[in-house]
């Protein structure tokens, strides 16, 4: 299979990058709003403090770290593919 033209490879790279970014932003939005929205229904208290909100906030932080990790890994792979297509010209 012949290597794609440089302009096509560049456009494909940015399309994949935007798709990845939009998907992870959507996941980030869900992580921000969904656990906090449902935390009221899980109204547990621990020493007078609402445990459900604390668990939701800690879960969000872990989710944010996972999103950053996924983004870094995927962008490494996408950038490597873009470099290979440029070198094969």
PDB file of C-alpha atoms in Angstrom, residues 16-88:
ATOM      1  CA  UNK A  16      -7.572  11.516  14.943  1.00  0.00           C
ATOM      2  CA  UNK A  17      -6.170  13.953  17.506  1.00  0.00           C
ATOM      3  CA  UNK A  18      -9.388  15.988  17.582  1.00  0.00           C
ATOM      4  CA  UNK A  19     -11.508  12.830  17.827  1.00  0.00           C
ATOM      5  CA  UNK A  20      -9.435  11.576  20.766  1.00  0.00           C
ATOM      6  CA  UNK A  21      -9.606  14.970  22.489  1.00  0.00           C
ATOM      7  CA  UNK A  22     -13.373  15.288  22.031  1.00  0.00           C
ATOM      8  CA  UNK A  23     -13.971  11.755  23.315  1.00  0.00           C
ATOM      9  CA  UNK A  24     -11.858  12.329  26.402  1.00  0.00           C
ATOM     10  CA  UNK A  25     -13.511  15.708  27.040  1.00  0.00           C
ATOM     11  CA  UNK A  26     -16.899  14.004  26.918  1.00  0.00           C
ATOM     12  CA  UNK A  27     -15.653  11.388  29.382  1.00  0.00           C
ATOM     13  CA  UNK A  28     -14.286  14.182  31.599  1.00  0.00           C
ATOM     14  CA  UNK A  29     -17.688  15.914  31.570  1.00  0.00           C
ATOM     15  CA  UNK A  30     -19.402  12.697  32.574  1.00  0.00           C
ATOM     16  CA  UNK A  31     -16.883  12.145  35.362  1.00  0.00           C
ATOM     17  CA  UNK A  32     -17.504  15.635  36.696  1.00  0.00           C
ATOM     18  CA  UNK A  33     -21.294  15.671  36.725  1.00  0.00           C
ATOM     19  CA  UNK A  34     -22.629  12.098  37.012  1.00  0.00           C
ATOM     20  CA  UNK A  35     -21.051  10.994  40.343  1.00  0.00           C
ATOM     21  CA  UNK A  36     -21.860  14.278  42.066  1.00  0.00           C
ATOM     22  CA  UNK A  37     -25.420  14.255  40.717  1.00  0.00           C
ATOM     23  CA  UNK A  38     -26.089  10.757  42.092  1.00  0.00           C
ATOM     24  CA  UNK A  39     -24.180  11.297  45.359  1.00  0.00           C
ATOM     25  CA  UNK A  40     -27.274  12.657  47.118  1.00  0.00           C
ATOM     26  CA  UNK A  41     -29.066   9.350  46.646  1.00  0.00           C
ATOM     27  CA  UNK A  42     -26.201   7.554  48.392  1.00  0.00           C
ATOM     28  CA  UNK A  43     -26.493   9.627  51.542  1.00  0.00           C
ATOM     29  CA  UNK A  44     -24.108   7.910  53.915  1.00  0.00           C
ATOM     30  CA  UNK A  45     -22.482   9.805  56.726  1.00  0.00           C
ATOM     31  CA  UNK A  46     -19.177   9.122  58.398  1.00  0.00           C
ATOM     32  CA  UNK A  47     -18.632  11.094  61.600  1.00  0.00           C
ATOM     33  CA  UNK A  48     -21.195  13.654  60.441  1.00  0.00           C
ATOM     34  CA  UNK A  49     -19.700  14.173  56.965  1.00  0.00           C
ATOM     35  CA  UNK A  50     -21.369  13.099  53.705  1.00  0.00           C
ATOM     36  CA  UNK A  51     -19.268  10.126  52.657  1.00  0.00           C
ATOM     37  CA  UNK A  52     -20.842   9.858  49.205  1.00  0.00           C
ATOM     38  CA  UNK A  53     -19.585  13.290  48.099  1.00  0.00           C
ATOM     39  CA  UNK A  54     -16.094  12.462  49.337  1.00  0.00           C
ATOM     40  CA  UNK A  55     -16.087   9.148  47.439  1.00  0.00           C
ATOM     41  CA  UNK A  56     -17.378  10.885  44.302  1.00  0.00           C
ATOM     42  CA  UNK A  57     -14.662  13.532  44.480  1.00  0.00           C
ATOM     43  CA  UNK A  58     -11.889  10.971  45.027  1.00  0.00           C
ATOM     44  CA  UNK A  59     -13.254   8.829  42.192  1.00  0.00           C
ATOM     45  CA  UNK A  60     -13.208  11.875  39.908  1.00  0.00           C
ATOM     46  CA  UNK A  61      -9.559  12.512  40.704  1.00  0.00           C
ATOM     47  CA  UNK A  62      -8.665   8.924  39.845  1.00  0.00           C
ATOM     48  CA  UNK A  63     -10.688   9.242  36.652  1.00  0.00           C
ATOM     49  CA  UNK A  64      -8.828  12.435  35.710  1.00  0.00           C
ATOM     50  CA  UNK A  65      -5.491  10.692  36.191  1.00  0.00           C
ATOM     51  CA  UNK A  66      -6.706   7.827  33.984  1.00  0.00           C
ATOM     52  CA  UNK A  67      -7.820  10.284  31.273  1.00  0.00           C
ATOM     53  CA  UNK A  68      -4.408  11.979  31.269  1.00  0.00           C
ATOM     54  CA  UNK A  69      -2.699   8.584  31.063  1.00  0.00           C
ATOM     55  CA  UNK A  70      -4.878   7.443  28.150  1.00  0.00           C
ATOM     56  CA  UNK A  71      -4.332  10.743  26.327  1.00  0.00           C
ATOM     57  CA  UNK A  72      -0.550  10.552  26.717  1.00  0.00           C
ATOM     58  CA  UNK A  73      -0.386   6.934  25.516  1.00  0.00           C
ATOM     59  CA  UNK A  74      -2.661   7.461  22.536  1.00  0.00           C
ATOM     60  CA  UNK A  75      -0.937  10.677  21.461  1.00  0.00           C
ATOM     61  CA  UNK A  76       2.449   8.936  21.626  1.00  0.00           C
ATOM     62  CA  UNK A  77       1.100   6.282  19.294  1.00  0.00           C
ATOM     63  CA  UNK A  78      -0.565   8.782  16.940  1.00  0.00           C
ATOM     64  CA  UNK A  79       2.564  10.950  16.769  1.00  0.00           C
ATOM     65  CA  UNK A  80       4.739   7.908  16.070  1.00  0.00           C
ATOM     66  CA  UNK A  81       2.413   6.867  13.233  1.00  0.00           C
ATOM     67  CA  UNK A  82       2.548  10.411  11.810  1.00  0.00           C
ATOM     68  CA  UNK A  83       6.363  10.431  11.954  1.00  0.00           C
ATOM     69  CA  UNK A  84       6.512   7.046  10.180  1.00  0.00           C
ATOM     70  CA  UNK A  85       4.261   8.269   7.404  1.00  0.00           C
ATOM     71  CA  UNK A  86       6.422  11.399   6.978  1.00  0.00           C
ATOM     72  CA  UNK A  87       9.626   9.359   6.863  1.00  0.00           C
ATOM     73  CA  UNK A  88       8.239   6.938   4.292  1.00  0.00           C
TER      74      UNK A  88
END
